[in-house]
Short mmCIF file of C-alpha atoms in Angstrom, two decimals:
data_model
loop_
_atom_site.label_atom_id
_atom_site.label_comp_id
_atom_site.label_asym_id
_atom_site.label_seq_id
_atom_site.Cartn_x
_atom_site.Cartn_y
_atom_site.Cartn_z
CA UNK A 105 3.34 -43.54 -77.75
CA UNK A 106 2.59 -47.12 -76.71
CA UNK A 107 1.31 -48.31 -73.36
CA UNK A 108 4.83 -49.50 -72.51
CA UNK A 109 6.18 -46.01 -73.26
CA UNK A 110 3.55 -44.51 -70.96
CA UNK A 111 4.46 -46.94 -68.19
CA UNK A 112 8.13 -46.06 -68.56
CA UNK A 113 7.18 -42.42 -68.21
CA UNK A 114 5.11 -43.21 -65.11
CA UNK A 115 8.02 -45.16 -63.66
CA UNK A 116 10.31 -42.18 -64.12
CA UNK A 117 7.84 -39.88 -62.39
CA UNK A 118 7.44 -42.19 -59.39
CA UNK A 119 11.15 -42.98 -59.13
CA UNK A 120 12.01 -39.28 -58.98
CA UNK A 121 9.05 -38.00 -56.99
CA UNK A 122 8.35 -40.87 -54.56
CA UNK A 123 11.38 -43.18 -54.31
CA UNK A 124 10.07 -45.19 -51.36
CA UNK A 125 6.87 -46.03 -53.18
CA UNK A 126 8.90 -46.82 -56.30
CA UNK A 127 10.92 -49.34 -54.27
CA UNK A 128 7.64 -50.92 -53.18
CA UNK A 129 6.53 -51.18 -56.81
CA UNK A 130 9.75 -52.97 -57.74
CA UNK A 131 9.11 -55.45 -54.93
CA UNK A 132 5.66 -56.24 -56.33
CA UNK A 133 4.97 -58.77 -59.07
CA UNK A 134 5.40 -57.52 -62.67
CA UNK A 135 1.67 -57.58 -63.44
CA UNK A 136 0.98 -55.47 -60.35
CA UNK A 137 3.61 -52.93 -61.36
CA UNK A 138 1.69 -52.08 -64.53
CA UNK A 139 -1.35 -51.26 -62.39
CA UNK A 140 0.41 -49.41 -59.58
CA UNK A 141 2.72 -47.19 -61.63
CA UNK A 142 -0.01 -45.04 -63.27
CA UNK A 143 -1.84 -44.65 -59.94
CA UNK A 144 1.31 -43.61 -58.10
CA UNK A 145 2.43 -41.33 -60.94
CA UNK A 146 -0.96 -39.61 -60.76
CA UNK A 147 -0.42 -39.12 -57.03
CA UNK A 148 3.03 -37.59 -57.54
CA UNK A 149 1.74 -35.17 -60.15
CA UNK A 150 -1.22 -34.07 -58.04
CA UNK A 151 0.83 -33.82 -54.83
CA UNK A 152 3.39 -31.52 -56.38
CA UNK A 153 0.93 -29.35 -58.32
CA UNK A 154 0.39 -26.90 -55.42
CA UNK A 155 4.14 -26.58 -54.81
CA UNK A 156 5.48 -25.76 -58.27
CA UNK A 157 4.09 -22.23 -58.26
CA UNK A 158 3.56 -19.39 -55.80
CA UNK A 159 0.38 -18.37 -57.62
CA UNK A 160 -2.65 -19.97 -55.97
CA UNK A 161 -4.79 -19.52 -59.09
CA UNK A 162 -2.28 -21.42 -61.23
CA UNK A 163 -2.09 -24.19 -58.63
CA UNK A 164 -5.88 -24.42 -58.55
CA UNK A 165 -5.92 -24.65 -62.35
CA UNK A 166 -3.40 -27.50 -62.28
CA UNK A 167 -5.53 -29.41 -59.80
CA UNK A 168 -8.65 -28.73 -61.85
CA UNK A 169 -6.93 -30.18 -64.94
CA UNK A 170 -6.54 -33.47 -63.10
CA UNK A 171 -10.13 -33.35 -61.85
CA UNK A 172 -11.30 -32.90 -65.45
CA UNK A 173 -9.19 -35.88 -66.52
CA UNK A 174 -10.76 -38.03 -63.80
CA UNK A 175 -14.23 -36.92 -64.88
CA UNK A 176 -13.45 -38.21 -68.39
CA UNK A 177 -12.41 -41.56 -66.91
CA UNK A 178 -15.52 -41.66 -64.74
CA UNK A 179 -17.75 -40.89 -67.73
CA UNK A 180 -16.33 -43.84 -69.64
CA UNK A 181 -15.95 -42.00 -72.94
CA UNK A 182 -12.99 -40.46 -74.73
CA UNK A 183 -10.09 -39.71 -72.38
CA UNK A 184 -7.41 -37.13 -73.16
CA UNK A 185 -4.06 -38.38 -74.43
CA UNK A 186 -1.49 -38.07 -71.65
CA UNK A 187 1.38 -40.26 -70.47
CA UNK A 188 -0.22 -40.65 -67.02
CA UNK A 189 -3.93 -40.23 -67.73
CA UNK A 190 -3.95 -42.72 -70.60
CA UNK A 191 -2.59 -45.70 -68.63
CA UNK A 192 -4.51 -44.59 -65.53
CA UNK A 193 -7.77 -44.94 -67.47
CA UNK A 194 -6.87 -48.56 -68.17
CA UNK A 195 -6.47 -49.58 -64.52
CA UNK A 196 -9.17 -47.71 -62.54
CA UNK A 197 -12.94 -47.67 -62.84
CA UNK A 198 -15.52 -44.96 -62.17
CA UNK A 199 -15.51 -45.64 -58.43
CA UNK A 200 -11.74 -45.35 -58.34
CA UNK A 201 -11.91 -42.06 -60.21
CA UNK A 202 -14.38 -40.75 -57.63
CA UNK A 203 -12.05 -41.66 -54.76
CA UNK A 204 -9.09 -40.02 -56.52
CA UNK A 205 -11.17 -36.91 -57.11
CA UNK A 206 -11.58 -36.57 -53.34
CA UNK A 207 -7.79 -36.83 -53.10
CA UNK A 208 -7.43 -33.83 -55.38
CA UNK A 209 -9.99 -31.80 -53.43
CA UNK A 210 -8.09 -32.53 -50.22
CA UNK A 211 -4.86 -31.36 -51.85
CA UNK A 212 -6.31 -27.86 -52.17
CA UNK A 213 -5.15 -27.39 -48.56
CA UNK A 214 -1.58 -27.50 -49.88
CA UNK A 215 -2.20 -24.47 -52.09
CA UNK A 216 -2.65 -22.11 -49.16
CA UNK A 217 -0.99 -21.47 -45.79
CA UNK A 218 -4.02 -21.78 -43.55
CA UNK A 219 -3.85 -24.27 -40.66
CA UNK A 220 -6.25 -27.20 -40.49
CA UNK A 221 -9.63 -26.15 -39.16
CA UNK A 222 -9.82 -28.88 -36.52
CA UNK A 223 -8.93 -32.51 -35.83
CA UNK A 224 -11.65 -33.74 -38.18
CA UNK A 225 -10.19 -31.67 -41.03
CA UNK A 226 -6.71 -33.09 -40.40
CA UNK A 227 -8.01 -36.66 -40.30
CA UNK A 228 -10.06 -36.23 -43.46
CA UNK A 229 -7.01 -34.81 -45.24
CA UNK A 230 -4.97 -37.93 -44.45
CA UNK A 231 -7.91 -40.23 -45.18
CA UNK A 232 -8.69 -38.66 -48.54
CA UNK A 233 -5.06 -38.45 -49.66
CA UNK A 234 -3.19 -41.45 -48.23
CA UNK A 235 -6.24 -43.56 -47.45
CA UNK A 236 -7.88 -42.91 -50.80
CA UNK A 237 -4.71 -43.64 -52.74
CA UNK A 238 -4.24 -46.96 -50.95
CA UNK A 239 -7.88 -47.92 -51.49
CA UNK A 240 -7.69 -47.32 -55.23
CA UNK A 241 -4.35 -49.09 -55.58
CA UNK A 242 -5.44 -52.17 -53.62
CA UNK A 243 -8.85 -52.47 -55.26
CA UNK A 244 -7.34 -52.05 -58.71
CA UNK A 245 -5.26 -55.17 -57.99
CA UNK A 246 -7.89 -57.36 -56.36
CA UNK A 247 -10.53 -57.78 -53.70
CA UNK A 248 -10.01 -55.58 -50.65
CA UNK A 249 -12.44 -54.00 -48.17
CA UNK A 250 -12.26 -50.23 -48.52
CA UNK A 251 -11.94 -49.66 -44.79
CA UNK A 252 -8.92 -51.98 -44.52
CA UNK A 253 -7.09 -50.17 -47.31
CA UNK A 254 -8.11 -46.85 -45.78
CA UNK A 255 -6.57 -47.80 -42.44
CA UNK A 256 -3.28 -48.87 -44.01
CA UNK A 257 -3.19 -45.78 -46.22
CA UNK A 258 -3.98 -43.47 -43.31
CA UNK A 259 -1.16 -44.96 -41.24
CA UNK A 260 1.28 -44.52 -44.12
CA UNK A 261 0.11 -40.96 -44.78
CA UNK A 262 0.51 -40.07 -41.11
CA UNK A 263 4.01 -41.57 -40.99
CA UNK A 264 5.03 -39.60 -44.08
CA UNK A 265 3.39 -36.45 -42.70
CA UNK A 266 5.31 -36.67 -39.44
CA UNK A 267 8.54 -37.11 -41.37
CA UNK A 268 7.73 -34.00 -43.40
CA UNK A 269 7.02 -31.71 -40.42
CA UNK A 270 10.37 -29.85 -40.47
CA UNK A 271 10.15 -29.23 -44.22
CA UNK A 272 6.55 -28.03 -43.98
CA UNK A 273 7.38 -25.66 -41.14
CA UNK A 274 10.33 -24.32 -43.15
CA UNK A 275 7.77 -23.40 -45.82
CA UNK A 276 5.81 -21.42 -43.18
CA UNK A 277 3.05 -24.01 -43.06
CA UNK A 278 1.19 -25.09 -39.92
CA UNK A 279 1.15 -28.89 -40.32
CA UNK A 280 -0.16 -29.85 -36.87
CA UNK A 281 -2.98 -28.59 -34.72
CA UNK A 282 -0.94 -29.36 -31.62
CA UNK A 283 2.81 -29.86 -31.87
CA UNK A 284 3.45 -30.73 -28.24
CA UNK A 285 5.30 -34.04 -27.80
CA UNK A 286 2.39 -35.68 -26.00
CA UNK A 287 -0.02 -34.67 -28.78
CA UNK A 288 2.35 -35.99 -31.45
CA UNK A 289 2.70 -39.28 -29.58
CA UNK A 290 -1.09 -39.59 -29.44
CA UNK A 291 -1.34 -39.03 -33.19
CA UNK A 292 1.28 -41.70 -33.84
CA UNK A 293 -0.47 -44.13 -31.52
CA UNK A 294 -3.72 -43.62 -33.41
CA UNK A 295 -1.92 -44.52 -36.62
CA UNK A 296 -0.60 -47.70 -35.03
CA UNK A 297 -4.11 -48.62 -33.89
CA UNK A 298 -5.39 -48.25 -37.44
CA UNK A 299 -2.54 -50.34 -38.80
CA UNK A 300 -3.18 -53.08 -36.24
CA UNK A 301 -6.89 -53.01 -37.07
CA UNK A 302 -6.06 -53.60 -40.73
CA UNK A 303 -3.63 -56.40 -39.90
CA UNK A 304 -6.32 -58.27 -37.99
CA UNK A 305 -8.38 -58.34 -41.20
CA UNK A 306 -5.54 -59.52 -43.43
CA UNK A 307 -7.51 -62.63 -44.39
CA UNK A 308 -10.14 -60.45 -46.07
CA UNK A 309 -7.59 -58.98 -48.48
CA UNK A 310 -6.76 -60.95 -51.62
CA UNK A 311 -3.12 -61.76 -52.28
CA UNK A 312 -2.97 -59.53 -55.38
CA UNK A 313 -4.40 -56.57 -53.45
CA UNK A 314 -1.89 -57.00 -50.62
CA UNK A 315 0.86 -55.94 -53.00
CA UNK A 316 -0.41 -52.38 -52.75
CA UNK A 317 0.29 -52.53 -49.01
CA UNK A 318 4.00 -53.00 -49.69
CA UNK A 319 4.11 -49.19 -49.89
CA UNK A 320 3.43 -49.07 -46.15
CA UNK A 321 6.36 -51.25 -45.17
CA UNK A 322 7.98 -48.46 -43.09
CA UNK A 323 4.83 -47.03 -41.54
CA UNK A 324 4.77 -49.19 -38.43
CA UNK A 325 8.41 -48.53 -37.53
CA UNK A 326 8.12 -44.79 -38.09
CA UNK A 327 4.92 -44.45 -36.10
CA UNK A 328 6.43 -46.51 -33.28
CA UNK A 329 9.40 -44.14 -33.19
CA UNK A 330 7.10 -41.12 -33.07
CA UNK A 331 4.94 -42.65 -30.34
CA UNK A 332 7.92 -43.52 -28.13
CA UNK A 333 10.15 -40.53 -28.92
CA UNK A 334 7.94 -37.73 -30.28
CA UNK A 335 10.83 -35.27 -30.19
CA UNK A 336 12.19 -37.10 -33.24
CA UNK A 337 9.44 -35.44 -35.29
CA UNK A 338 10.56 -31.86 -34.70
CA UNK A 339 14.19 -32.91 -35.11
CA UNK A 340 13.56 -34.60 -38.45
CA UNK A 341 14.99 -37.83 -37.05
CA UNK A 342 12.29 -40.32 -38.02
CA UNK A 343 13.16 -43.23 -40.26
CA UNK A 344 15.17 -46.42 -40.61
CA UNK A 345 18.62 -47.20 -41.96
CA UNK A 346 18.86 -48.21 -45.60
CA UNK A 347 19.69 -51.76 -44.53
CA UNK A 348 16.63 -52.01 -42.28
CA UNK A 349 14.44 -50.54 -45.00
CA UNK A 350 15.60 -53.05 -47.61
CA UNK A 351 15.31 -56.04 -45.31
CA UNK A 352 11.85 -54.97 -44.15
CA UNK A 353 10.57 -54.56 -47.68
CA UNK A 354 12.04 -57.87 -48.83
CA UNK A 355 10.46 -59.69 -45.88
CA UNK A 356 7.02 -58.21 -46.54
CA UNK A 357 7.25 -58.95 -50.26
CA UNK A 358 8.13 -62.57 -49.54
CA UNK A 359 5.65 -63.14 -46.71
CA UNK A 360 2.68 -61.15 -47.99
CA UNK A 361 2.31 -59.57 -44.55
CA UNK A 362 1.91 -55.86 -43.83
#
């Protein structure tokens, strides 16, 4: 298979498994798409690994397979042939592989049904998954302070997490330490603070790297909804209309703002 075949495969994985992020990729410039697609396809594959089986050992083995692949990338030698791993090795460096490895370790929480240990555990989960993914994506495109990308990624991860609460609870998971409306509103407000903190430092992010932040185009609106009307979270009523989503993404793609 050629690199273009691998990228087509990655595109199919992202389109099916993460349609909102796929829309953000399409809004980015063509050169950025070739970088983002393998990273986002990796994320889809890792995120779903704990959910495709009821056997925790098998899920752990799936996650370990991806950790081994990242170790090959980090080592800089021969990397296994795979339609996601092969193009991923072309767009991330050893530091990026290290960050993505922490993402996989955090995803081990998804294998089991235990609640988060405490607030620090919950925050580190979002930081290592959403924050880490955004950091790698942005830095693979251009210059970007890690903490800025982490803030944007955390805000996006929190917004997505709050939208997923009903589905997680249906799976007998305990997604929040405190599900009271006031606690949910506080969580959402923290996400908005992080997003605002990243926006203040927009000038430190190169234009190419900002294209990774297109993935967070809905985060602010969703977190604002959750902060103002936290009951929307339990009711599964977070989100924008398709028209608002499309207009918001188009505006951010054209303006370079996030």
